[in-house]
mmCIF file of C-alpha atoms in Angstrom:
data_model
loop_
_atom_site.group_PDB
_atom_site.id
_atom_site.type_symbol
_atom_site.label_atom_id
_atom_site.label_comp_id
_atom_site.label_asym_id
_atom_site.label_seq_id
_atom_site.Cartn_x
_atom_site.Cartn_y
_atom_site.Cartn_z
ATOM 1 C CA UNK Z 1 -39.366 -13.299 2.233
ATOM 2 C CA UNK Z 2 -41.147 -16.181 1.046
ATOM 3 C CA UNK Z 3 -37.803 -18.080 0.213
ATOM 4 C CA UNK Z 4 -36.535 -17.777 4.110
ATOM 5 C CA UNK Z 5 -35.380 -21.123 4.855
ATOM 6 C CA UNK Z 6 -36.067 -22.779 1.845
ATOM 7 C CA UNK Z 7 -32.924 -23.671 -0.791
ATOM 8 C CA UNK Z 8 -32.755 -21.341 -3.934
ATOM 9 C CA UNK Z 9 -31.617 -22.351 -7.436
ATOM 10 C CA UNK Z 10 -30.082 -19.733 -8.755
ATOM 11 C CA UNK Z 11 -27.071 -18.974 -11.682
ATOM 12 C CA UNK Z 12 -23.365 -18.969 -11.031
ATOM 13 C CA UNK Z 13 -20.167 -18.448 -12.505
ATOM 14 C CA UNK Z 14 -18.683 -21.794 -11.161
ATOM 15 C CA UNK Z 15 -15.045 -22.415 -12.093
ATOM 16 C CA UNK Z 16 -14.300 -26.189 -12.255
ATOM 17 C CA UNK Z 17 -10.658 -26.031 -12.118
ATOM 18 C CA UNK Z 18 -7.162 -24.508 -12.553
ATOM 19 C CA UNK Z 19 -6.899 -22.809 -16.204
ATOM 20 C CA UNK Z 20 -10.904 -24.017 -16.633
ATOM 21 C CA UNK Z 21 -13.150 -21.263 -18.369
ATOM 22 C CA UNK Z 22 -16.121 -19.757 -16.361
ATOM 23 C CA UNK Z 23 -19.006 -21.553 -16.663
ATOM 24 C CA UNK Z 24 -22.692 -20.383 -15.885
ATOM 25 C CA UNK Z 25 -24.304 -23.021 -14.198
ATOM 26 C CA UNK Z 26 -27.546 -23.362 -12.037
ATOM 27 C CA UNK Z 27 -26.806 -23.773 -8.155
ATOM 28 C CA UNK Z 28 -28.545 -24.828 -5.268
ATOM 29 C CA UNK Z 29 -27.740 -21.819 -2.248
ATOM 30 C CA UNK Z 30 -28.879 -23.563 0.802
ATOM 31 C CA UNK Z 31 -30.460 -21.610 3.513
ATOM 32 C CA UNK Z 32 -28.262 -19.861 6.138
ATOM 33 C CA UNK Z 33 -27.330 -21.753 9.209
ATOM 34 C CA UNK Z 34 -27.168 -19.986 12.520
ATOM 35 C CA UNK Z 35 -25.167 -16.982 12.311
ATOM 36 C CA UNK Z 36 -25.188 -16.784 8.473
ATOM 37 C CA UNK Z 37 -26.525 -14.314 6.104
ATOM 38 C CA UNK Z 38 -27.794 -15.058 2.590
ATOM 39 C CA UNK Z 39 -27.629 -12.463 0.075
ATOM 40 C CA UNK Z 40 -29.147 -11.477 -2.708
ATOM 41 C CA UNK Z 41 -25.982 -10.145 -5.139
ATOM 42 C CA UNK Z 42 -27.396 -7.620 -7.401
ATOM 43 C CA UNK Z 43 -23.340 -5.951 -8.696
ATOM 44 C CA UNK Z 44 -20.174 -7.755 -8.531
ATOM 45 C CA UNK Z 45 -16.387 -5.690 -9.511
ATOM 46 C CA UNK Z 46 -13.956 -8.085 -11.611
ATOM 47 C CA UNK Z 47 -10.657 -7.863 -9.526
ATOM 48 C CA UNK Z 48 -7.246 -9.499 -10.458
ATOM 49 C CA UNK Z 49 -7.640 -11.407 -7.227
ATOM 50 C CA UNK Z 50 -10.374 -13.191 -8.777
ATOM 51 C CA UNK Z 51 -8.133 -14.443 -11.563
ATOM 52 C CA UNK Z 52 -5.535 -16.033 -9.151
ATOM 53 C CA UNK Z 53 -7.998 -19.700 -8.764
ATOM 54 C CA UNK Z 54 -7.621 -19.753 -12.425
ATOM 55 C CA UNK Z 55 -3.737 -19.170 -12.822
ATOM 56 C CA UNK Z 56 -3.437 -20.949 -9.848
ATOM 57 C CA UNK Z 57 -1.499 -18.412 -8.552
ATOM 58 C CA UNK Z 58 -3.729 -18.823 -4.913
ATOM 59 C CA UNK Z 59 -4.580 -22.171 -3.493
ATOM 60 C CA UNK Z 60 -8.309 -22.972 -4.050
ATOM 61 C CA UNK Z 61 -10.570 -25.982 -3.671
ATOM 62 C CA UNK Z 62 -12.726 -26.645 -7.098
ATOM 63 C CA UNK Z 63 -14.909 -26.403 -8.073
ATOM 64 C CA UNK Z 64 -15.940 -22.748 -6.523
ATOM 65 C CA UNK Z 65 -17.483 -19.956 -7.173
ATOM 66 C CA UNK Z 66 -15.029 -17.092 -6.979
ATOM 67 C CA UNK Z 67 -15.728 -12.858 -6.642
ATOM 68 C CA UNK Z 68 -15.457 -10.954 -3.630
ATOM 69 C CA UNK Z 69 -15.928 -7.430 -4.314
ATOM 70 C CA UNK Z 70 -20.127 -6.532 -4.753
ATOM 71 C CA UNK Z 71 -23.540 -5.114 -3.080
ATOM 72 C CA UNK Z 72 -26.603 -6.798 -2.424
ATOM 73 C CA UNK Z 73 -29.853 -7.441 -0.341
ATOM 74 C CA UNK Z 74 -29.815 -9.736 2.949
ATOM 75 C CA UNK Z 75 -32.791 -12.233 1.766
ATOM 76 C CA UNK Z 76 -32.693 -14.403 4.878
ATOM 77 C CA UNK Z 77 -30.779 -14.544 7.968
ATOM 78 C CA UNK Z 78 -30.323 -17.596 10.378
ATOM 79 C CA UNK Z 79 -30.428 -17.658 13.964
ATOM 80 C CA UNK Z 80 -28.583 -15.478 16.478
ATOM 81 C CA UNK Z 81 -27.815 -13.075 13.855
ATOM 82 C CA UNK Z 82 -28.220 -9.434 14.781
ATOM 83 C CA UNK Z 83 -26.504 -6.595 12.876
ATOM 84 C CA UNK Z 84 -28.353 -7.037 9.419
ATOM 85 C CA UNK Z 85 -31.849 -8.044 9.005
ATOM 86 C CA UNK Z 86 -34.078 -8.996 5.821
ATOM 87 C CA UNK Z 87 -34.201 -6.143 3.326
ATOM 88 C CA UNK Z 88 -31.226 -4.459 4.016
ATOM 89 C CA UNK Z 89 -28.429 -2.839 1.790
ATOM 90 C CA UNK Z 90 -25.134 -4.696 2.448
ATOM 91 C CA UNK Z 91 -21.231 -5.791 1.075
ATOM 92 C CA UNK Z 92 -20.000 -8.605 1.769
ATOM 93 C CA UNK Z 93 -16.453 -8.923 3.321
ATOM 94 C CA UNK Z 94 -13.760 -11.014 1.807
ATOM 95 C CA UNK Z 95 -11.575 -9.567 4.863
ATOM 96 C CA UNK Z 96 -14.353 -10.525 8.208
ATOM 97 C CA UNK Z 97 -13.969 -8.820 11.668
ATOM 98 C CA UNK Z 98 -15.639 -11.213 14.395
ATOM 99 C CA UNK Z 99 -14.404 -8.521 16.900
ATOM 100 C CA UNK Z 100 -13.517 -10.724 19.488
ATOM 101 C CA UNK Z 101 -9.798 -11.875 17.846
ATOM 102 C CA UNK Z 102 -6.570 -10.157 18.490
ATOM 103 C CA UNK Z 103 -6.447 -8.063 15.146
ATOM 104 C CA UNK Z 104 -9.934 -7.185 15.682
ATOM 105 C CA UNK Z 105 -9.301 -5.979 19.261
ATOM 106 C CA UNK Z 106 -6.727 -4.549 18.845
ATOM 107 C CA UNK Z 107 -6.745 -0.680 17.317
ATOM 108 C CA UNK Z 108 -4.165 -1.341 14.839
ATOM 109 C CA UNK Z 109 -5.002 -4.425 13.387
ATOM 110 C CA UNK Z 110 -7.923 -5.607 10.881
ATOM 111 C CA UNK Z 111 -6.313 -9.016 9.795
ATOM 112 C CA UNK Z 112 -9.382 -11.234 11.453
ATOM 113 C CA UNK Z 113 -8.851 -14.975 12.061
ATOM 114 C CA UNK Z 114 -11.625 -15.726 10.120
ATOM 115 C CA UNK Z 115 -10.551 -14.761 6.576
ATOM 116 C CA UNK Z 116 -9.958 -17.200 4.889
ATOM 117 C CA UNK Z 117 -6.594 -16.781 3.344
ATOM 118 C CA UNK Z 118 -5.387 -20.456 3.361
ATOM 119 C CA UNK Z 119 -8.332 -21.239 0.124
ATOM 120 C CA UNK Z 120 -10.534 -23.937 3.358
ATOM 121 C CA UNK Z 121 -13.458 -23.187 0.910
ATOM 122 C CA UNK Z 122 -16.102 -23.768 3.964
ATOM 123 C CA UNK Z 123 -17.818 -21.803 6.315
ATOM 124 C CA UNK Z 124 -17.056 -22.486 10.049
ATOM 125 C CA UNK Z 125 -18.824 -25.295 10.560
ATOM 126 C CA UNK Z 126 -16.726 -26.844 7.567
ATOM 127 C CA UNK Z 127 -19.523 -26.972 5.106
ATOM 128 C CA UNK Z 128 -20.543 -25.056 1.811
ATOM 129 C CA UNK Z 129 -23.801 -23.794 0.991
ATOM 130 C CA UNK Z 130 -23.577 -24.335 -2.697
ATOM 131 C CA UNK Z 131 -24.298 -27.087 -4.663
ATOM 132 C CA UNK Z 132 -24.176 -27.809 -8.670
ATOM 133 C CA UNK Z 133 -24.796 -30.878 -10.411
ATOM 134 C CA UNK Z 134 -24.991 -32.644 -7.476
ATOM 135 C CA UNK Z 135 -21.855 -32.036 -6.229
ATOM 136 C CA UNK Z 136 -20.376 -29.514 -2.999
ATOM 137 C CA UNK Z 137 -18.829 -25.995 -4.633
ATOM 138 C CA UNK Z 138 -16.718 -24.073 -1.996
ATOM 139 C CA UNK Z 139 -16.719 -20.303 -1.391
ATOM 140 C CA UNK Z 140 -14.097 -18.052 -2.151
ATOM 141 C CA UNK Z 141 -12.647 -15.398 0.254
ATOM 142 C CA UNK Z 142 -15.995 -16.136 2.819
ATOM 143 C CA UNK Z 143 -17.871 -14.285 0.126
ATOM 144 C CA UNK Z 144 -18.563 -16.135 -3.525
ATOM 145 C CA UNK Z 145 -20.455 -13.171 -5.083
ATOM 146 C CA UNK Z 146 -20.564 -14.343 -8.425
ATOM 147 C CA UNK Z 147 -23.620 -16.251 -8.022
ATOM 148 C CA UNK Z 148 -27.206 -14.269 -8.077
ATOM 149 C CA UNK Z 149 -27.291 -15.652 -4.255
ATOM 150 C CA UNK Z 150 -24.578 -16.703 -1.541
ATOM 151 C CA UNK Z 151 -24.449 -17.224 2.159
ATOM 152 C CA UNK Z 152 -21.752 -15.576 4.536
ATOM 153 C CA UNK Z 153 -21.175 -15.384 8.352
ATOM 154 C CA UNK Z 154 -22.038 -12.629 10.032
ATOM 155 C CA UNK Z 155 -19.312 -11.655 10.419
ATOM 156 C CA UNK Z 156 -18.652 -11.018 6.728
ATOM 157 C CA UNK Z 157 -21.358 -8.692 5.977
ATOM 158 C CA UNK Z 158 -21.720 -4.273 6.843
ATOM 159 C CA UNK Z 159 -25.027 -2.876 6.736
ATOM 160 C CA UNK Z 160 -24.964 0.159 4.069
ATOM 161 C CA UNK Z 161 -27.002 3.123 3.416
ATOM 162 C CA UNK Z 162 -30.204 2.217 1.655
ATOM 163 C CA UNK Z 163 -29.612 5.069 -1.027
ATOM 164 C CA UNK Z 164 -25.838 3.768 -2.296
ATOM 165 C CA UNK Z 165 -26.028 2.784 -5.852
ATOM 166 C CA UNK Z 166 -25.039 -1.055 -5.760
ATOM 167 C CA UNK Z 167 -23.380 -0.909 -9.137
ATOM 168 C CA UNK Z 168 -20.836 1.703 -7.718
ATOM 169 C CA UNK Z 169 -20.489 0.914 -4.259
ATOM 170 C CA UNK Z 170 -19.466 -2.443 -4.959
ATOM 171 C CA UNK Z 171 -15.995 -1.508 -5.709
ATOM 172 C CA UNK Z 172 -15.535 -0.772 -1.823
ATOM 173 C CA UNK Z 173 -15.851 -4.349 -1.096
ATOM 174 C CA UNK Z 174 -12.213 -4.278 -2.345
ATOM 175 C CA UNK Z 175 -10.342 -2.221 -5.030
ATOM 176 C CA UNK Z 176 -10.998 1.106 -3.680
ATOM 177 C CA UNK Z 177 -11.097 0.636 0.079
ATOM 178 C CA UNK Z 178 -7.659 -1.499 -0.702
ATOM 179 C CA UNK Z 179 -6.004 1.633 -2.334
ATOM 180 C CA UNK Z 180 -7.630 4.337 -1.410
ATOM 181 C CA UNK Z 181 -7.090 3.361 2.937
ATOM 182 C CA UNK Z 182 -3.292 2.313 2.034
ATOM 183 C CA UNK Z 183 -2.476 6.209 1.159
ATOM 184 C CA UNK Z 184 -4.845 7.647 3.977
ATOM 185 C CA UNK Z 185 -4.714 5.075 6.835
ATOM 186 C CA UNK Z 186 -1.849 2.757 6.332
ATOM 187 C CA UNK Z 187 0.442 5.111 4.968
ATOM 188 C CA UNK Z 188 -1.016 8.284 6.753
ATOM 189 C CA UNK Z 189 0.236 10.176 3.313
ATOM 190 C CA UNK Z 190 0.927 13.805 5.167
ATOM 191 C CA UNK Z 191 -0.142 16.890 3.468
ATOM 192 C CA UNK Z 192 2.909 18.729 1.194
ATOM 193 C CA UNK Z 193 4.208 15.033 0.879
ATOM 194 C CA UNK Z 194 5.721 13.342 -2.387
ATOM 195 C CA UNK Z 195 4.508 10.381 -3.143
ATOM 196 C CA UNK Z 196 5.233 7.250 -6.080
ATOM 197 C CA UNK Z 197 2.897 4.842 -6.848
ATOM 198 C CA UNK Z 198 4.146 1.569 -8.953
ATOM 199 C CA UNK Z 199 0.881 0.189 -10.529
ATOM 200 C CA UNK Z 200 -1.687 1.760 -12.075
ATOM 201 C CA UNK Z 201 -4.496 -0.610 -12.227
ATOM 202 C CA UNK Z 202 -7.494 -0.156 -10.206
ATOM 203 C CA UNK Z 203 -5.967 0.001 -6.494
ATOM 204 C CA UNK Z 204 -3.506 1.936 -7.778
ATOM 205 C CA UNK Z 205 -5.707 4.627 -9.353
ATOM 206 C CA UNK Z 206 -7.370 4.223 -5.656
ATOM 207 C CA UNK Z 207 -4.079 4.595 -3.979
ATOM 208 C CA UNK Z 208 -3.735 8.092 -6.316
ATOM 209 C CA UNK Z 209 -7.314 9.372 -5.091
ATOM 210 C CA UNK Z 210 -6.179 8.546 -0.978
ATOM 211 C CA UNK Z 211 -2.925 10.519 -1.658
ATOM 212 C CA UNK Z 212 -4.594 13.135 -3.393
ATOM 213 C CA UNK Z 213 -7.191 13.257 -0.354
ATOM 214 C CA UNK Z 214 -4.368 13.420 1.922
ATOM 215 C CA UNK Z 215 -3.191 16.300 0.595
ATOM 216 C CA UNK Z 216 0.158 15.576 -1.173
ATOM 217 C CA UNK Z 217 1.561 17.690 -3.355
ATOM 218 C CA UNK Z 218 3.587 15.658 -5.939
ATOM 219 C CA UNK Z 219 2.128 12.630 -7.106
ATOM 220 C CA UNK Z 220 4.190 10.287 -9.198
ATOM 221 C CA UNK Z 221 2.722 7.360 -11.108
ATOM 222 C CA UNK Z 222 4.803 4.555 -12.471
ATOM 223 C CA UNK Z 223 3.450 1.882 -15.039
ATOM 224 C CA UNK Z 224 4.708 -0.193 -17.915
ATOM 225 C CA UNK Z 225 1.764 0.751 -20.330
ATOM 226 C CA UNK Z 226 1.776 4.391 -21.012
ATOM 227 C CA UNK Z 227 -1.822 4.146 -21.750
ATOM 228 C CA UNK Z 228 -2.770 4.633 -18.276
ATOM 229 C CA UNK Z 229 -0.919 8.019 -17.736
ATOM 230 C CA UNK Z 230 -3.993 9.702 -18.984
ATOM 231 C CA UNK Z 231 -6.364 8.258 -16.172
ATOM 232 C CA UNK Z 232 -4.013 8.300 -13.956
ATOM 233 C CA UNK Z 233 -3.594 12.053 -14.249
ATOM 234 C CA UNK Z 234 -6.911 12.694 -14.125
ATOM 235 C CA UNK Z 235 -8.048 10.965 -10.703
ATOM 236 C CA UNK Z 236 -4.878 13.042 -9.419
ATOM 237 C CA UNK Z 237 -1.322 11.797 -10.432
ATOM 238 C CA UNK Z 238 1.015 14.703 -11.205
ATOM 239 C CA UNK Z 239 3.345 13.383 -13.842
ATOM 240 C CA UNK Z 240 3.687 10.070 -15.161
ATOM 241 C CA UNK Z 241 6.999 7.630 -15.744
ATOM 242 C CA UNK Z 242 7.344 4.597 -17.534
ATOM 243 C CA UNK Z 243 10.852 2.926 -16.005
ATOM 244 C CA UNK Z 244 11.461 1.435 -19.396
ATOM 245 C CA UNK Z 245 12.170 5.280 -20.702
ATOM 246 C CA UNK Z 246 15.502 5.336 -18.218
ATOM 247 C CA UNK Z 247 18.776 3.496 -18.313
ATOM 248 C CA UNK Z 248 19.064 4.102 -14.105
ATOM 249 C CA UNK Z 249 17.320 2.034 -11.371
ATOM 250 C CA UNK Z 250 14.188 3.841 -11.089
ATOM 251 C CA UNK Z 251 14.928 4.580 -7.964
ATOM 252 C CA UNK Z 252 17.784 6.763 -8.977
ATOM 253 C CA UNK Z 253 15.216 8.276 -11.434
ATOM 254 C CA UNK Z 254 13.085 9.466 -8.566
ATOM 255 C CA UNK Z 255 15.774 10.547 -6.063
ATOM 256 C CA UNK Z 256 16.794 12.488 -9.582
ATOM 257 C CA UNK Z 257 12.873 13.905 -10.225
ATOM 258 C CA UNK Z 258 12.260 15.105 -6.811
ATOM 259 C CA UNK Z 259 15.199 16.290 -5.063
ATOM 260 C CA UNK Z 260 15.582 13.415 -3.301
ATOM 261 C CA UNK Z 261 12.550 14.087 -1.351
ATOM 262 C CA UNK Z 262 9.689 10.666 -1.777
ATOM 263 C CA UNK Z 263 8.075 10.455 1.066
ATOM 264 C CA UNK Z 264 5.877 7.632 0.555
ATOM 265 C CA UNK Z 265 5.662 4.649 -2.276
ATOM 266 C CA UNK Z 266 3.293 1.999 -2.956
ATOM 267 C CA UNK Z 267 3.523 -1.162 -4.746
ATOM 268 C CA UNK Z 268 0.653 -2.047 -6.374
ATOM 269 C CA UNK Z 269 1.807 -4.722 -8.781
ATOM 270 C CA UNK Z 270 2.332 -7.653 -6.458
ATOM 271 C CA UNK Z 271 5.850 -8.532 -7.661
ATOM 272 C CA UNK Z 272 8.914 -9.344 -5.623
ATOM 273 C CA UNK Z 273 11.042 -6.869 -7.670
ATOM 274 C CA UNK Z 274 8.831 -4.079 -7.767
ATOM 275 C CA UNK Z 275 8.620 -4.244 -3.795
ATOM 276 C CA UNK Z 276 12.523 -3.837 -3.336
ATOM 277 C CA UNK Z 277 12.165 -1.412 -6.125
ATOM 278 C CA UNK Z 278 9.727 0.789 -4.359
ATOM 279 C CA UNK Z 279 11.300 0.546 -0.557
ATOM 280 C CA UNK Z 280 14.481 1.688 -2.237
ATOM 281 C CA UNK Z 281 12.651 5.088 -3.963
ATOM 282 C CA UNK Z 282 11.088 5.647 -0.714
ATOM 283 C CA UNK Z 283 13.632 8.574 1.370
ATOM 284 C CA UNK Z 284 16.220 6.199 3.141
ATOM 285 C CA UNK Z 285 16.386 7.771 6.105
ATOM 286 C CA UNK Z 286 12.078 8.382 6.654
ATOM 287 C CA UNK Z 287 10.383 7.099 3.493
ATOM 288 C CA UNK Z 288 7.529 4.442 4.118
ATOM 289 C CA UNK Z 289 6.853 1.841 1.695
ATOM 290 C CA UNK Z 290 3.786 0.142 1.361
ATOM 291 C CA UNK Z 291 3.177 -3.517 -0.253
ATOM 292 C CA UNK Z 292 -0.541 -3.024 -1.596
ATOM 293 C CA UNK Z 293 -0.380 -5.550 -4.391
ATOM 294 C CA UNK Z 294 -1.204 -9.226 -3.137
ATOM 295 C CA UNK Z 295 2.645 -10.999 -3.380
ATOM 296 C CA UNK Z 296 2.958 -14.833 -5.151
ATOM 297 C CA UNK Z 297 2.608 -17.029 -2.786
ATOM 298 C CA UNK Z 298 5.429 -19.535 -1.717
ATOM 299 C CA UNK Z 299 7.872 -16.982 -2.924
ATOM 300 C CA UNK Z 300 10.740 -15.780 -0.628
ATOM 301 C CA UNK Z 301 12.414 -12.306 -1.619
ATOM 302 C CA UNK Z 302 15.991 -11.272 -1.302
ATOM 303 C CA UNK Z 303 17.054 -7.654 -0.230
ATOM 304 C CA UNK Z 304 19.631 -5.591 0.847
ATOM 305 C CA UNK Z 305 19.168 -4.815 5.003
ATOM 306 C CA UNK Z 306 20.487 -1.869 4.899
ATOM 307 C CA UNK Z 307 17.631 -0.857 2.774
ATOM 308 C CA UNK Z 308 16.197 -0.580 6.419
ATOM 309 C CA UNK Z 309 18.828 -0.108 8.456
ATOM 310 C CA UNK Z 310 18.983 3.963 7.295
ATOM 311 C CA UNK Z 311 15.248 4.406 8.904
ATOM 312 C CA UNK Z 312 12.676 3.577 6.159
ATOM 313 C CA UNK Z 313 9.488 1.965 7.075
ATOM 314 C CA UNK Z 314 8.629 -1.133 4.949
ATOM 315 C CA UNK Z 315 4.919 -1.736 5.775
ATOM 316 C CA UNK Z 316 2.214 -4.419 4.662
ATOM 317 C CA UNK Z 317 -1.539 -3.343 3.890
ATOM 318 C CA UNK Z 318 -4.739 -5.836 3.756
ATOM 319 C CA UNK Z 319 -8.002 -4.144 2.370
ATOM 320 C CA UNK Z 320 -6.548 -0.605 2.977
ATOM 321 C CA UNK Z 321 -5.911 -1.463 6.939
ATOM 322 C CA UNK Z 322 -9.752 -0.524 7.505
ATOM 323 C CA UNK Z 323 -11.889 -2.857 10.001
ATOM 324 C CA UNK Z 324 -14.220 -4.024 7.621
ATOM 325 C CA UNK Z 325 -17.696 -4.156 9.399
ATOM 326 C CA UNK Z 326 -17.109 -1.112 10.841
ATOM 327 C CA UNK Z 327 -15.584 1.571 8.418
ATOM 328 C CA UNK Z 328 -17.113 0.157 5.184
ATOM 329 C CA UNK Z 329 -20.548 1.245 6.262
ATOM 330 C CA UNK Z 330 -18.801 4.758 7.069
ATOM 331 C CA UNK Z 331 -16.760 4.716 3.422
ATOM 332 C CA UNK Z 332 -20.180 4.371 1.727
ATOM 333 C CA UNK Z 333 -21.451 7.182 3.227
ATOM 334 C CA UNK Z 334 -18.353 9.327 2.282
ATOM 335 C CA UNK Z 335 -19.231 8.588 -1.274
ATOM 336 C CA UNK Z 336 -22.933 9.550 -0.476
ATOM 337 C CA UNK Z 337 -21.713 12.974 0.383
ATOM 338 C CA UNK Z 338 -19.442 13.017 -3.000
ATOM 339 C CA UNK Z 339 -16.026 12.673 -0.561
ATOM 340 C CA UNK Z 340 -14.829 10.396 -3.882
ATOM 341 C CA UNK Z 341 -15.750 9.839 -7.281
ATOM 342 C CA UNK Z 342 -16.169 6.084 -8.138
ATOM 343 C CA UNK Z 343 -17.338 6.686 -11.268
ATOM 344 C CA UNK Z 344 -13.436 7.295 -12.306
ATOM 345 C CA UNK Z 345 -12.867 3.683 -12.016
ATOM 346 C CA UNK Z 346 -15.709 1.795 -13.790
ATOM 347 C CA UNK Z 347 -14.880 1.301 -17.111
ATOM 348 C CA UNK Z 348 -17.387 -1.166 -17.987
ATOM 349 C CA UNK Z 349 -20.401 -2.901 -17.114
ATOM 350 C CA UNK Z 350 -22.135 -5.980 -18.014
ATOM 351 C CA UNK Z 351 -24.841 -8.489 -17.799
ATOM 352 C CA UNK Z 352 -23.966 -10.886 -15.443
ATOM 353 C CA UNK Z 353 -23.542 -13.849 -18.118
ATOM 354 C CA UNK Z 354 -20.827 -12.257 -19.670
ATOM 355 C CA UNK Z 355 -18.350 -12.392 -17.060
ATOM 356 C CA UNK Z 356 -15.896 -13.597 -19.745
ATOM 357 C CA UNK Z 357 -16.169 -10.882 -21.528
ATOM 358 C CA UNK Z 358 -15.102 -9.208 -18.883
ATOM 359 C CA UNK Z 359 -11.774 -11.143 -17.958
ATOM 360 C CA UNK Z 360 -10.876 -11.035 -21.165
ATOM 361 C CA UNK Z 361 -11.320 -6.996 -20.706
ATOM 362 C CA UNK Z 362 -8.678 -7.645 -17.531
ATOM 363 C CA UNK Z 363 -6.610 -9.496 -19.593
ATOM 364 C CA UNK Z 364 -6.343 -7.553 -22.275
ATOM 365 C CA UNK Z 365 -5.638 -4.354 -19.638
ATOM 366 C CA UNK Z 366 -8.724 -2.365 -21.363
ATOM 367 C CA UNK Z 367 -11.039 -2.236 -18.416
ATOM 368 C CA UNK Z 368 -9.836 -0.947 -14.619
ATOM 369 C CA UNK Z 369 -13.249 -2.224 -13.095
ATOM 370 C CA UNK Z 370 -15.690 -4.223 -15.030
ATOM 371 C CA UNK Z 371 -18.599 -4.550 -13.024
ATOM 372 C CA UNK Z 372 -21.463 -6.820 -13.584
ATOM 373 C CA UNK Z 373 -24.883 -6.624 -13.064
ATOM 374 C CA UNK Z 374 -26.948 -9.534 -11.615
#
């Protein structure tokens, strides 16, 4: 393309600091360095993990340019780099795999050294590619895609089918693989299984559509806002409970509901109570609980060991346990052949420049993916 190694100006969503508004700015996206990728965003999904730099609920370097969960087109690539070329349908990964680490080696393990969990900001070389107003913006999560451009490593990017929709597809860059793998590969949900899911956001509506997949047979969804019930049912929950109905620990309730027989619960919320909450619904002598929702960090939590001791499984889950680069490609082309219906999940979508709009959707829990067109 005829802007290969050349800097782009381009609009951004840059967020300036902790509790700062979103503000569209033009950008300067350098070219990529060897290695790197740069990438044309053309749909970005609105996830609550994109909300923690403004709480300041996840340590972040400002000003940056947040989102992590979108399709686009490689524009340009810089030297060395092999497994995506101009022209081609990709997702960026918030959650690399170099394939030469430990977790990436290893069969059971997709937590690659090279996410960036710790909020550096930089690409490997300790650099960002974006600049605004003259001054450095960092990336978010190796990925930044709300900007109409950004550069990642190689090692955060999957080659997709040319024919996925971008606008749907997007939403496997993180909500749905995240929910969705917990129930089918984390979890391995087995078929005739009961299974609770605390959360009913977008992951956990994913989490629903992986058990469902699985082939459980009692589906139980748990959420504070009884609005949800009804989409929850649909993409496959079997009954719906709010805890706030019940006098009893909830999980008394579900012992109660299902003879004593959950197999498998999820958290999905991302708070310290709700995880003891959900190990202790799981069956104490072989439940398995999985912690989905991202915990606060610098928290410590407090619980019972013999919560454990009886034989339940208490297991963590990052993007759904998949190895990014190579089972994303391999996800999209399960929704290709109609294996899952996205469509359940998108509640709204929007131009680009009103990604406020659509926070204030999150915030006001009326959307369960806003995604926005570049």
């Amino acid at each position: 393309m005829s802007t290969a190694g050349k800097a782009i100006k381009c609009k951004a969503a840059v967020l300036w600091g902790v509790k700062q508004p979103f503000s569209i700015e033009e950008v300067e996206v350098a070219p990529p360095k060897a290695g790197e990728v740069r990438i044309k965003i053309l749909a970005t999904g609105i996830c609550r993990t994109d909300d923690h730099p403004v709480s300041g609920a996840m340590t972040t370097k400002f000003p940056v340019i947040v989102g992590h969960e979108a399709a686009g087109i490689v524009e340009s690539i810089g030297e060395g780099v092999t497994t995506v070329k101009p022209g081609d349908k990709v997702i960026p990964l918030f959650l690399p795999q170099c394939g030469k680490c430990s977790s990436c080696i290893n069969p059971n393990g997709n937590l690659c050294v090279k996410a960036d969990v710790t909020g550096k900001g930089v690409l490997s070389d300790g650099t960002t590619r974006f600049t605004c107003k003259g001054k450095p913006v960092y990336h978010f999560m190796n990925t930044s895609t709300f900007s109409e451009y950004t550069v990642v490593e190689e090692s955060s990017v999957a080659k997709i089918d040319a024919a996925a929709p971008p606008e749907k597809v997007c939403l496997i860059g993180c909500g749905f693989s995240t929910g969705y793998g917990a129930a089918v590969k984390t979890a391995q949900v087995t078929p005739g299984s009961t299974c609770a899911v605390f959360g009913l956001g977008g992951v956990g509506l994913s989490v629903i559509m992986g058990c469902k997949a699985a082939g459980a047979s009692r589906i139980i969804g748990i959420d504070l806002n009884k609005d949800k019930f009804d989409k929850a049912k649909s993409v496959g929950a079997t009954e719906c409970i709010n805890p706030k109905d019940y006098t009893k620990p909830i999980n008394e309730v579900l012992s109660e509901m299902t003879n004593n027989s959950v197999g498998y619960t999820f958290e999905v919320v991302g708070r310290l109570e709700t995880m003891i909450d959900a190990l202790a619904s799981c069956h104490m002598s072989y439940g398995t609980s999985v912690v989905v929702g991202a915990p606060p960090s610098s928290k410590m939590l407090t619980y019972d060991p013999m919560l454990l001791f009886t034989g339940r499984t208490w297991k963590g889950c990052v993007f759904g346990g998949w190895k990014s680069k190579d089972d994303i490609p391999k996800l999209v082309s399960d929704f290709i052949s109609k294996k899952f219906d996205l469509d359940q999940l998108i509640t709204h979508v929007l131009p680009f420049n009103k990604v406020k709009e659509g926070f204030e959707l999150l915030y006001k829990g009326e959307s369960i993916r806003t995604v926005l067109l570049m």
